[in-house]
CSV table of C-alpha atoms in Angstrom, one decimal:
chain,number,residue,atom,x,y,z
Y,295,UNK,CA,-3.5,-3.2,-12.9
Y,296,UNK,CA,-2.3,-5.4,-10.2
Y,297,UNK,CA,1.9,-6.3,-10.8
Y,298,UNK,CA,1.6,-10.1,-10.1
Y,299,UNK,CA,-0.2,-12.8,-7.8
Y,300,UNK,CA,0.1,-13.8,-4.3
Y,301,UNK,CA,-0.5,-17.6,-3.3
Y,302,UNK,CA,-2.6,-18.8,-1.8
Y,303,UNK,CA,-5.4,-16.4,-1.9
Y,304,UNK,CA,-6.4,-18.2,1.6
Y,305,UNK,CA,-4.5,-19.7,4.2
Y,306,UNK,CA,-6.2,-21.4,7.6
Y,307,UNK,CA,-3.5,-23.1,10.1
Y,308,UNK,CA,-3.1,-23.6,13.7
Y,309,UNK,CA,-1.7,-21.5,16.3
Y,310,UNK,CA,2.4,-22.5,16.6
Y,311,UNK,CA,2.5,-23.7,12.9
Y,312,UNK,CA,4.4,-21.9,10.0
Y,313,UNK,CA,3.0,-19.8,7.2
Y,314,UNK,CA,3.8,-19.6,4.0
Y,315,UNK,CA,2.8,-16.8,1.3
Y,316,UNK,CA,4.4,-16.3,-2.2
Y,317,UNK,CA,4.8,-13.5,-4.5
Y,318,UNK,CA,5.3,-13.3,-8.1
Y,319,UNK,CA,5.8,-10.1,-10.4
Y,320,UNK,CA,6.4,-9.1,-14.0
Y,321,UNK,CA,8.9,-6.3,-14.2
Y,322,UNK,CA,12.1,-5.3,-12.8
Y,323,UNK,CA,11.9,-3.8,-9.5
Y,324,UNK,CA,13.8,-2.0,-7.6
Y,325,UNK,CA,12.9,-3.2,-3.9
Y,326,UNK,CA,10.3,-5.7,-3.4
Y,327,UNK,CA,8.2,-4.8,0.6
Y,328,UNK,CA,5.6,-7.4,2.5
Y,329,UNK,CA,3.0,-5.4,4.3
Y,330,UNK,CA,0.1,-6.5,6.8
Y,331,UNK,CA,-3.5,-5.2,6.9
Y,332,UNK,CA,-5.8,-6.1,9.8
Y,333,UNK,CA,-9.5,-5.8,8.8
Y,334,UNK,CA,-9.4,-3.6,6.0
Y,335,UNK,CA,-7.3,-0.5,7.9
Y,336,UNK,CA,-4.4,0.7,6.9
Y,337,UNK,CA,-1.1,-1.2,6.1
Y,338,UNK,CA,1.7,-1.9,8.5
Y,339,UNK,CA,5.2,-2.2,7.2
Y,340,UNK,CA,6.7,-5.5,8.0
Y,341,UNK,CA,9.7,-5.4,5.8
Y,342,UNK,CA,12.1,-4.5,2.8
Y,343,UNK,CA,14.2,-6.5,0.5
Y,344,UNK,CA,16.5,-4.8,-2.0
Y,345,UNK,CA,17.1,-6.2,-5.5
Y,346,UNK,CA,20.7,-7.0,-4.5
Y,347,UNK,CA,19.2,-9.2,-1.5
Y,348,UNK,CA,18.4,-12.6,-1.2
Y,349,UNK,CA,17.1,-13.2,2.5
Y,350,UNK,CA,16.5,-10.7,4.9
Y,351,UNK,CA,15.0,-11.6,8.4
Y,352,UNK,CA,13.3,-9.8,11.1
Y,353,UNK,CA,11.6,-11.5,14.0
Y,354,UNK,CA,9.8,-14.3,13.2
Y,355,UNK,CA,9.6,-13.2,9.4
Y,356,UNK,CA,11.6,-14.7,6.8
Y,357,UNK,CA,11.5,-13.1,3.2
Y,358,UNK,CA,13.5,-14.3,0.0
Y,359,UNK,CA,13.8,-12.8,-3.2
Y,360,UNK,CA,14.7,-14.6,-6.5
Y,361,UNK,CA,14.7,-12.2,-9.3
Y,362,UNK,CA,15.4,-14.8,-12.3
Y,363,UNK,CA,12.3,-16.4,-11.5
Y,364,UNK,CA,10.8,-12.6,-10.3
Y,365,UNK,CA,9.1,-14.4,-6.8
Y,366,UNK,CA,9.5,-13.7,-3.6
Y,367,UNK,CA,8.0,-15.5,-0.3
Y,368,UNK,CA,7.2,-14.4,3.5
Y,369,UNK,CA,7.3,-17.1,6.0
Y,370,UNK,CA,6.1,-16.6,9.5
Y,371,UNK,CA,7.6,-18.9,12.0
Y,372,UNK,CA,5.4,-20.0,14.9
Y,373,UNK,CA,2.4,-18.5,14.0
Y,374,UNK,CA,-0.2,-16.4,16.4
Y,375,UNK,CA,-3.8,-15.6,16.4
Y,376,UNK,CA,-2.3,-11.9,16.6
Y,377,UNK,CA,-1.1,-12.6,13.0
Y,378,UNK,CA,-4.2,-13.4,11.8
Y,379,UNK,CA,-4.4,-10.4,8.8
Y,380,UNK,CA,-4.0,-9.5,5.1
Y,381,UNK,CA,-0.6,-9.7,3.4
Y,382,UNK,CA,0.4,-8.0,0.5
Y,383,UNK,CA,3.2,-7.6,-0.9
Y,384,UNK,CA,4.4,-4.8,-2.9
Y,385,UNK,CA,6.9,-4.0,-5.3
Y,386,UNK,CA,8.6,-0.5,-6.1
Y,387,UNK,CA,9.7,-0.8,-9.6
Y,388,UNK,CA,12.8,0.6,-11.1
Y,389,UNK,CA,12.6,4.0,-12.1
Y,390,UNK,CA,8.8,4.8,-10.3
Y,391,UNK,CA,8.2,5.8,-6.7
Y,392,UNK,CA,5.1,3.6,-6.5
Y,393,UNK,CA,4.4,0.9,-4.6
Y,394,UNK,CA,2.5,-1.6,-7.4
Y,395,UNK,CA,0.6,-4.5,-4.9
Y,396,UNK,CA,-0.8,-7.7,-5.5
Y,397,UNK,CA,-4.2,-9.2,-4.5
Y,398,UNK,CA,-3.4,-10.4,-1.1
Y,399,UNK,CA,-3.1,-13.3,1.1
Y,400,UNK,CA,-5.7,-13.9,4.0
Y,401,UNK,CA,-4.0,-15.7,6.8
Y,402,UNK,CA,-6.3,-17.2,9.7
Y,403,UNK,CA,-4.4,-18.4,12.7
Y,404,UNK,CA,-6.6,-20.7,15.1
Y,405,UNK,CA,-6.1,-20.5,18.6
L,795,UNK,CA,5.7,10.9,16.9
L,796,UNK,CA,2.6,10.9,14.9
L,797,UNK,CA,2.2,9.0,11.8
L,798,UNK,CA,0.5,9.6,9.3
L,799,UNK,CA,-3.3,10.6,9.9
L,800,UNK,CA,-6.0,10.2,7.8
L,801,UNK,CA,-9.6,12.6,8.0
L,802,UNK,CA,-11.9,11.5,8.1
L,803,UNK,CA,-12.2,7.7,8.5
L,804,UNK,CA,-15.6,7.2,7.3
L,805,UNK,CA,-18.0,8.8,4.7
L,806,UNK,CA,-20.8,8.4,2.7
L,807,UNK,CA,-21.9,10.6,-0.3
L,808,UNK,CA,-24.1,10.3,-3.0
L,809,UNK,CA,-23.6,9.7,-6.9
L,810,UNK,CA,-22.7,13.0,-8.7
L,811,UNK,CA,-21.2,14.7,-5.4
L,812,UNK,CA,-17.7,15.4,-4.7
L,813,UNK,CA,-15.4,14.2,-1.9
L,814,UNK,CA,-12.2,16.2,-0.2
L,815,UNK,CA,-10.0,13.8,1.7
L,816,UNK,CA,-6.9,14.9,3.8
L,817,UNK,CA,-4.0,13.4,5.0
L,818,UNK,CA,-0.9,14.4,7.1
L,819,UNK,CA,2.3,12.7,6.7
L,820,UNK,CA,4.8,11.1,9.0
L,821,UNK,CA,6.8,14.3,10.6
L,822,UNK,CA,9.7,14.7,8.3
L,823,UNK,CA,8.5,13.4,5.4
L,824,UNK,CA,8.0,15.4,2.1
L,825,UNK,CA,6.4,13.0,-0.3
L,826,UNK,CA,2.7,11.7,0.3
L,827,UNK,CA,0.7,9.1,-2.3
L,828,UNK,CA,-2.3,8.2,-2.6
L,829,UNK,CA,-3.8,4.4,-2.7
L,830,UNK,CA,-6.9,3.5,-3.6
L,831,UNK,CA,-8.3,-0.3,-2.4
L,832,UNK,CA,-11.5,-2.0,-3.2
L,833,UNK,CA,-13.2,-4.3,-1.6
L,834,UNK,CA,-11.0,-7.4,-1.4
L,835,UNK,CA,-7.8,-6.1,-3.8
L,836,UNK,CA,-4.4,-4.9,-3.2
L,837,UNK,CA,-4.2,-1.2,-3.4
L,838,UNK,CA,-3.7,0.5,-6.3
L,839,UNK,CA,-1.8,3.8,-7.2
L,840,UNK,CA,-3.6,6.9,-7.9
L,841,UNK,CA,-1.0,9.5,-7.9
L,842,UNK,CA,2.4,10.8,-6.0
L,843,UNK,CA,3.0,14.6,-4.5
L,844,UNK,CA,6.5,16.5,-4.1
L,845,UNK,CA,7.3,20.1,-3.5
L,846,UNK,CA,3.4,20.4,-3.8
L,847,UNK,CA,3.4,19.4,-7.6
L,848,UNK,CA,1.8,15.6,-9.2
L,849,UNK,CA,4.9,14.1,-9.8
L,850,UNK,CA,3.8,10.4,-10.8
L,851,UNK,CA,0.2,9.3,-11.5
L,852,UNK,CA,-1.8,6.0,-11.7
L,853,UNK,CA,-4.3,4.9,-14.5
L,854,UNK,CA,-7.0,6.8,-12.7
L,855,UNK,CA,-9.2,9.4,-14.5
L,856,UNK,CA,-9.2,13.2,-14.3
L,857,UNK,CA,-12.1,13.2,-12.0
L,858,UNK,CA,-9.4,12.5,-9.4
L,859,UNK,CA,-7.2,15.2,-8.5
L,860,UNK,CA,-5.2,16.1,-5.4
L,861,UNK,CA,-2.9,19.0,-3.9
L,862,UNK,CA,0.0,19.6,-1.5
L,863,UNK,CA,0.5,22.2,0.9
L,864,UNK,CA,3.6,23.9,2.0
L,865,UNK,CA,3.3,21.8,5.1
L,866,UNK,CA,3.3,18.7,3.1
L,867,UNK,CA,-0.3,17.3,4.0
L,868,UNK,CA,-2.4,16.1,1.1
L,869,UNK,CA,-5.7,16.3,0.1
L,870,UNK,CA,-7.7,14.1,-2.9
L,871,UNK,CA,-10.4,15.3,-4.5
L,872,UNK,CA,-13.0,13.2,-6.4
L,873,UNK,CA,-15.5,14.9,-8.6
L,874,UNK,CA,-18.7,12.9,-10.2
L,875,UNK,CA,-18.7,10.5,-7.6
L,876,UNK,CA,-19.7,7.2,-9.6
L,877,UNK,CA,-20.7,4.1,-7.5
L,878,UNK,CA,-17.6,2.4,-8.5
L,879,UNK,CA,-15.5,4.8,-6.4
L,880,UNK,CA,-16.8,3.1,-2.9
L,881,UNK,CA,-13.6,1.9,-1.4
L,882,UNK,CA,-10.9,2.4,1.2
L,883,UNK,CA,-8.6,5.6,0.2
L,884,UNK,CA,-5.1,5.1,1.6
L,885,UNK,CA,-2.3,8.2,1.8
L,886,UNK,CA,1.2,7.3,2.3
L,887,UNK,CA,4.2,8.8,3.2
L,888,UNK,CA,8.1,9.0,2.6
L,889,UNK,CA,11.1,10.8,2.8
L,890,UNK,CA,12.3,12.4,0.1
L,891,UNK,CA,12.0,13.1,-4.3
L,892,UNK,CA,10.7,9.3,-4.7
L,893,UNK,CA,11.5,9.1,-8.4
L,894,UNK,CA,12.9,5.4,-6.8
L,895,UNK,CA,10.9,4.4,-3.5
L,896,UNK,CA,14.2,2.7,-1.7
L,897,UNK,CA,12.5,3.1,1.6
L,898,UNK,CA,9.4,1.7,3.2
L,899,UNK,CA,6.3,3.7,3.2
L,900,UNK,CA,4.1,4.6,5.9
L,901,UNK,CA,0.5,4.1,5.5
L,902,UNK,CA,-2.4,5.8,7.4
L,903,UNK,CA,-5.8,4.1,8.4
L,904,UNK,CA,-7.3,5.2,5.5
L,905,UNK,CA,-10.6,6.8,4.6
L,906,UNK,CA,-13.4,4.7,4.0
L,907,UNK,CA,-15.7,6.3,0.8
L,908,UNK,CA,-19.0,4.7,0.3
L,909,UNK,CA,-21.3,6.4,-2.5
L,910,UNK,CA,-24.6,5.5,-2.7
């Protein structure tokens, strides 16, 4: 079974705009990782937040992590058609060395 | 530096058959899972391989089983093929007993299985 629920399921914006993409999930993890997927091939490693973190950047990728509420969210700054893709992200929970996913988010960036 | 690779990427089998796929980790990297992702889901877990023994395994039936070789690479084996096992088959790599995945894993393309 999936670990939580990405929102939205869809997002469409323009080209230079920011996306947004939450993550919520149900147990205690240890590390919570966002990871890409560009029609349904494999998954690209974006980045890693530790339970102990609360921001971590890289690029034009912003994640935060609250684990009282258990969410987290990616936000892309000035968007490309390039990022146009799958998001997932993915949570390694305490004590397991799985990665437990959600459903996804479809971004479409418009040129 | 290769990644992980993934053979093949495409196949097609019919109901009843079984299906090897193989996968080669990221050079230096001991532990390889195995993901399994239908059509329009996240992936989910099938099972984890260390010192060439299961060490963790998903809510997936017998009919799935796998192996680890000396050199690390990874093979999954699905028996009884059923319809429902038509998706994209993801291996993944990392360093190290993950009893607790602190690192990032690396994913390869993945090995689309269509059974018809």
């Amino acid at each position: 079974s999936q670990q939580g629920e990405e929102d939205p399921q869809a997002l469409s914006i323009q080209e230079g705009e920011n996306a947004t993409m939450n993550c919520s999930y149900k147990t205690s993890i240890n590390n919570l990782q966002w990871y890409r997927q560009n029609s349904g091939r494999g998954l690209v490693h974006l980045i890693l937040i530790r339970s102990n973190e609360r921001e971590k950047h890289s690029g034009r990728l912003r994640v935060t992590l609250d684990t009282s509420k258990k969410s987290s969210s990616l936000l892309i700054t000035a968007s490309r058609a390039a990022d146009t893709a799958s998001y997932f992200c993915a949570t390694a929970p305490s004590n397991t060395g799985k990665l437990i996913f959600g459903q996804g988010t479809t971004l479409q960036v418009k040129p | 530096d290769a990644g992980v690779t993934q053979s093949p990427t495409h196949l097609i089998k019919t109901r009843g058959q079984q299906v090897t796929l193989r996968c080669s980790p990221k050079s230096g990297h001991d532990t390889v899972s195995w993901y399994q992702q239908a059509l329009g889901q996240g992936p989910q877990f099938i099972f984890q391989y260390y010192e060439e023994e299961e060490r963790q395994r998903g809510n997936f039936p017998d009919r799935f089983s796998g192996h680890q070789f000396p050199n690390y690479s990874s093979e999954l084996n699905v028996n009884a093929l059923l319809l429902g096992d038509s998706a994209l088959y993801l291996c993944a790599s990392s360093p190290g007993q993950a009893i607790i995945l602190n690192t990032e894993a690396f994913f390869g393309q993945g090995t689309r299985l269509t059974v018809v």
